[in-house]
GROMACS .gro file of N, CA and C in nm:
model
  231
    1UNK      N    1  -0.141   2.166  -0.373
    1UNK     CA    2  -0.043   2.151  -0.286
    1UNK      C    3   0.094   2.113  -0.347
    2UNK      N    4   0.195   2.166  -0.291
    2UNK     CA    5   0.327   2.149  -0.357
    2UNK      C    6   0.370   1.993  -0.329
    3UNK      N    7   0.470   1.955  -0.392
    3UNK     CA    8   0.525   1.819  -0.363
    3UNK      C    9   0.593   1.826  -0.223
    4UNK      N   10   0.664   1.926  -0.185
    4UNK     CA   11   0.721   1.948  -0.057
    4UNK      C   12   0.619   1.921   0.054
    5UNK      N   13   0.509   1.973   0.037
    5UNK     CA   14   0.403   1.963   0.137
    5UNK      C   15   0.352   1.816   0.159
    6UNK      N   16   0.333   1.764   0.040
    6UNK     CA   17   0.293   1.621   0.036
    6UNK      C   18   0.410   1.531   0.097
    7UNK      N   19   0.526   1.559   0.050
    7UNK     CA   20   0.636   1.468   0.087
    7UNK      C   21   0.658   1.465   0.245
    8UNK      N   22   0.635   1.588   0.304
    8UNK     CA   23   0.647   1.597   0.461
    8UNK      C   24   0.548   1.521   0.524
    9UNK      N   25   0.427   1.471   0.453
    9UNK     CA   26   0.333   1.382   0.522
    9UNK      C   27   0.351   1.238   0.495
   10UNK      N   28   0.454   1.199   0.419
   10UNK     CA   29   0.467   1.062   0.389
   10UNK      C   30   0.565   1.002   0.490
   11UNK      N   31   0.556   0.861   0.491
   11UNK     CA   32   0.625   0.777   0.567
   11UNK      C   33   0.716   0.707   0.462
   12UNK      N   34   0.834   0.722   0.468
   12UNK     CA   35   0.926   0.637   0.373
   12UNK      C   36   0.951   0.504   0.441
   13UNK      N   37   0.944   0.402   0.367
   13UNK     CA   38   0.954   0.259   0.417
   13UNK      C   39   1.059   0.199   0.330
   14UNK      N   40   1.162   0.146   0.402
   14UNK     CA   41   1.281   0.077   0.344
   14UNK      C   42   1.233  -0.061   0.292
   15UNK      N   43   1.275  -0.113   0.192
   15UNK     CA   44   1.232  -0.242   0.152
   15UNK      C   45   1.349  -0.327   0.194
   16UNK      N   46   1.307  -0.422   0.287
   16UNK     CA   47   1.406  -0.516   0.354
   16UNK      C   48   1.346  -0.672   0.320
   17UNK      N   49   1.436  -0.755   0.357
   17UNK     CA   50   1.387  -0.888   0.329
   17UNK      C   51   1.258  -0.943   0.374
   18UNK      N   52   1.231  -0.920   0.523
   18UNK     CA   53   1.095  -0.945   0.555
   18UNK      C   54   0.990  -0.896   0.474
   19UNK      N   55   1.002  -0.761   0.426
   19UNK     CA   56   0.889  -0.695   0.341
   19UNK      C   57   0.875  -0.769   0.208
   20UNK      N   58   1.000  -0.794   0.143
   20UNK     CA   59   1.005  -0.874   0.020
   20UNK      C   60   0.931  -0.999   0.029
   21UNK      N   61   0.955  -1.081   0.140
   21UNK     CA   62   0.898  -1.205   0.165
   21UNK      C   63   0.741  -1.190   0.176
   22UNK      N   64   0.698  -1.090   0.252
   22UNK     CA   65   0.553  -1.071   0.269
   22UNK      C   66   0.499  -1.036   0.129
   23UNK      N   67   0.563  -0.944   0.053
   23UNK     CA   68   0.518  -0.911  -0.071
   23UNK      C   69   0.499  -1.030  -0.162
   24UNK      N   70   0.591  -1.121  -0.153
   24UNK     CA   71   0.585  -1.248  -0.246
   24UNK      C   72   0.464  -1.328  -0.211
   25UNK      N   73   0.440  -1.333  -0.078
   25UNK     CA   74   0.320  -1.411  -0.024
   25UNK      C   75   0.194  -1.341  -0.077
   26UNK      N   76   0.181  -1.211  -0.059
   26UNK     CA   77   0.073  -1.141  -0.102
   26UNK      C   78   0.050  -1.141  -0.265
   27UNK      N   79   0.157  -1.139  -0.320
   27UNK     CA   80   0.153  -1.164  -0.478
   27UNK      C   81   0.093  -1.282  -0.509
   28UNK      N   82   0.121  -1.391  -0.444
   28UNK     CA   83   0.070  -1.523  -0.483
   28UNK      C   84  -0.086  -1.541  -0.423
   29UNK      N   85  -0.095  -1.500  -0.304
   29UNK     CA   86  -0.240  -1.509  -0.248
   29UNK      C   87  -0.339  -1.416  -0.320
   30UNK      N   88  -0.300  -1.294  -0.350
   30UNK     CA   89  -0.409  -1.203  -0.408
   30UNK      C   90  -0.390  -1.194  -0.559
   31UNK      N   91  -0.302  -1.260  -0.623
   31UNK     CA   92  -0.266  -1.248  -0.754
   31UNK      C   93  -0.236  -1.100  -0.793
   32UNK      N   94  -0.133  -1.044  -0.711
   32UNK     CA   95  -0.085  -0.904  -0.735
   32UNK      C   96   0.032  -0.916  -0.827
   33UNK      N   97   0.049  -0.803  -0.896
   33UNK     CA   98   0.176  -0.770  -0.964
   33UNK      C   99   0.283  -0.743  -0.859
   34UNK      N  100   0.417  -0.761  -0.902
   34UNK     CA  101   0.517  -0.743  -0.804
   34UNK      C  102   0.512  -0.613  -0.723
   35UNK      N  103   0.493  -0.497  -0.807
   35UNK     CA  104   0.515  -0.358  -0.761
   35UNK      C  105   0.382  -0.336  -0.664
   36UNK      N  106   0.266  -0.384  -0.708
   36UNK     CA  107   0.153  -0.368  -0.618
   36UNK      C  108   0.172  -0.446  -0.477
   37UNK      N  109   0.241  -0.573  -0.492
   37UNK     CA  110   0.254  -0.645  -0.382
   37UNK      C  111   0.340  -0.583  -0.284
   38UNK      N  112   0.437  -0.520  -0.326
   38UNK     CA  113   0.545  -0.437  -0.240
   38UNK      C  114   0.468  -0.317  -0.177
   39UNK      N  115   0.375  -0.251  -0.257
   39UNK     CA  116   0.291  -0.151  -0.202
   39UNK      C  117   0.202  -0.205  -0.088
   40UNK      N  118   0.148  -0.310  -0.119
   40UNK     CA  119   0.050  -0.372  -0.014
   40UNK      C  120   0.127  -0.410   0.105
   41UNK      N  121   0.234  -0.483   0.081
   41UNK     CA  122   0.326  -0.526   0.204
   41UNK      C  123   0.368  -0.406   0.291
   42UNK      N  124   0.407  -0.289   0.227
   42UNK     CA  125   0.461  -0.176   0.291
   42UNK      C  126   0.357  -0.118   0.361
   43UNK      N  127   0.234  -0.097   0.309
   43UNK     CA  128   0.125  -0.029   0.378
   43UNK      C  129   0.079  -0.113   0.513
   44UNK      N  130   0.071  -0.234   0.480
   44UNK     CA  131   0.039  -0.332   0.591
   44UNK      C  132   0.143  -0.320   0.713
   45UNK      N  133   0.260  -0.306   0.678
   45UNK     CA  134   0.385  -0.301   0.777
   45UNK      C  135   0.357  -0.177   0.866
   46UNK      N  136   0.308  -0.067   0.811
   46UNK     CA  137   0.291   0.044   0.899
   46UNK      C  138   0.149   0.082   0.933
   47UNK      N  139   0.054  -0.009   0.903
   47UNK     CA  140  -0.070   0.032   0.938
   47UNK      C  141  -0.090   0.033   1.097
   48UNK      N  142  -0.163   0.148   1.130
   48UNK     CA  143  -0.183   0.182   1.275
   48UNK      C  144  -0.317   0.229   1.296
   49UNK      N  145  -0.420   0.193   1.225
   49UNK     CA  146  -0.553   0.258   1.247
   49UNK      C  147  -0.574   0.396   1.192
   50UNK      N  148  -0.465   0.461   1.165
   50UNK     CA  149  -0.468   0.608   1.103
   50UNK      C  150  -0.445   0.607   0.968
   51UNK      N  151  -0.362   0.513   0.911
   51UNK     CA  152  -0.317   0.512   0.778
   51UNK      C  153  -0.437   0.487   0.680
   52UNK      N  154  -0.435   0.576   0.577
   52UNK     CA  155  -0.527   0.556   0.458
   52UNK      C  156  -0.447   0.546   0.353
   53UNK      N  157  -0.460   0.441   0.277
   53UNK     CA  158  -0.372   0.402   0.163
   53UNK      C  159  -0.440   0.440   0.045
   54UNK      N  160  -0.382   0.527  -0.054
   54UNK     CA  161  -0.442   0.590  -0.163
   54UNK      C  162  -0.389   0.527  -0.298
   55UNK      N  163  -0.471   0.512  -0.389
   55UNK     CA  164  -0.423   0.460  -0.518
   55UNK      C  165  -0.554   0.470  -0.625
   56UNK      N  166  -0.524   0.476  -0.744
   56UNK     CA  167  -0.642   0.458  -0.842
   56UNK      C  168  -0.640   0.317  -0.911
   57UNK      N  169  -0.549   0.234  -0.851
   57UNK     CA  170  -0.547   0.100  -0.907
   57UNK      C  171  -0.651   0.011  -0.823
   58UNK      N  172  -0.748  -0.048  -0.904
   58UNK     CA  173  -0.861  -0.124  -0.820
   58UNK      C  174  -0.809  -0.244  -0.763
   59UNK      N  175  -0.710  -0.309  -0.815
   59UNK     CA  176  -0.661  -0.440  -0.766
   59UNK      C  177  -0.584  -0.415  -0.627
   60UNK      N  178  -0.502  -0.295  -0.625
   60UNK     CA  179  -0.431  -0.260  -0.494
   60UNK      C  180  -0.528  -0.228  -0.406
   61UNK      N  181  -0.623  -0.141  -0.431
   61UNK     CA  182  -0.730  -0.106  -0.342
   61UNK      C  183  -0.789  -0.216  -0.275
   62UNK      N  184  -0.839  -0.325  -0.355
   62UNK     CA  185  -0.897  -0.437  -0.310
   62UNK      C  186  -0.796  -0.521  -0.215
   63UNK      N  187  -0.680  -0.522  -0.257
   63UNK     CA  188  -0.582  -0.584  -0.168
   63UNK      C  189  -0.576  -0.520  -0.025
   64UNK      N  190  -0.561  -0.393  -0.036
   64UNK     CA  191  -0.543  -0.308   0.096
   64UNK      C  192  -0.681  -0.335   0.176
   65UNK      N  193  -0.798  -0.343   0.111
   65UNK     CA  194  -0.910  -0.365   0.196
   65UNK      C  195  -0.910  -0.503   0.255
   66UNK      N  196  -0.868  -0.593   0.184
   66UNK     CA  197  -0.854  -0.735   0.224
   66UNK      C  198  -0.762  -0.744   0.342
   67UNK      N  199  -0.665  -0.661   0.349
   67UNK     CA  200  -0.569  -0.661   0.470
   67UNK      C  201  -0.629  -0.571   0.567
   68UNK      N  202  -0.743  -0.507   0.550
   68UNK     CA  203  -0.804  -0.435   0.663
   68UNK      C  204  -0.778  -0.291   0.669
   69UNK      N  205  -0.705  -0.243   0.563
   69UNK     CA  206  -0.667  -0.103   0.570
   69UNK      C  207  -0.791  -0.011   0.514
   70UNK      N  208  -0.779   0.109   0.563
   70UNK     CA  209  -0.866   0.210   0.516
   70UNK      C  210  -0.809   0.259   0.370
   71UNK      N  211  -0.893   0.288   0.277
   71UNK     CA  212  -0.837   0.319   0.144
   71UNK      C  213  -0.913   0.446   0.095
   72UNK      N  214  -0.832   0.503  -0.013
   72UNK     CA  215  -0.886   0.623  -0.083
   72UNK      C  216  -0.867   0.590  -0.227
   73UNK      N  217  -0.979   0.595  -0.313
   73UNK     CA  218  -0.970   0.571  -0.455
   73UNK      C  219  -0.951   0.703  -0.514
   74UNK      N  220  -0.828   0.721  -0.569
   74UNK     CA  221  -0.801   0.861  -0.633
   74UNK      C  222  -0.866   0.881  -0.764
   75UNK      N  223  -0.933   0.788  -0.813
   75UNK     CA  224  -1.023   0.792  -0.937
   75UNK      C  225  -1.157   0.833  -0.894
   76UNK      N  226  -1.210   0.817  -0.777
   76UNK     CA  227  -1.343   0.852  -0.736
   76UNK      C  228  -1.351   0.997  -0.734
   77UNK      N  229  -1.453   1.041  -0.794
   77UNK     CA  230  -1.475   1.192  -0.825
   77UNK      C  231  -1.562   1.252  -0.727
   0.00000   0.00000   0.00000
């Protein structure tokens, strides 16, 4: 698939103060690195029962599962 095809299926999430605050809490609670905490908070903010969060990062996948999100491990073959 081309990047254009994938991009059209993405939801762009602006980083605002509430998202940063939530990310900081998640970083502390789940021992996440800053960037992973932002990804976790962003996915949580748009979770709608249809969202599947994908990553190859085990810690981020675990965080999303903790938050009740469906996940896809890009390293699973």
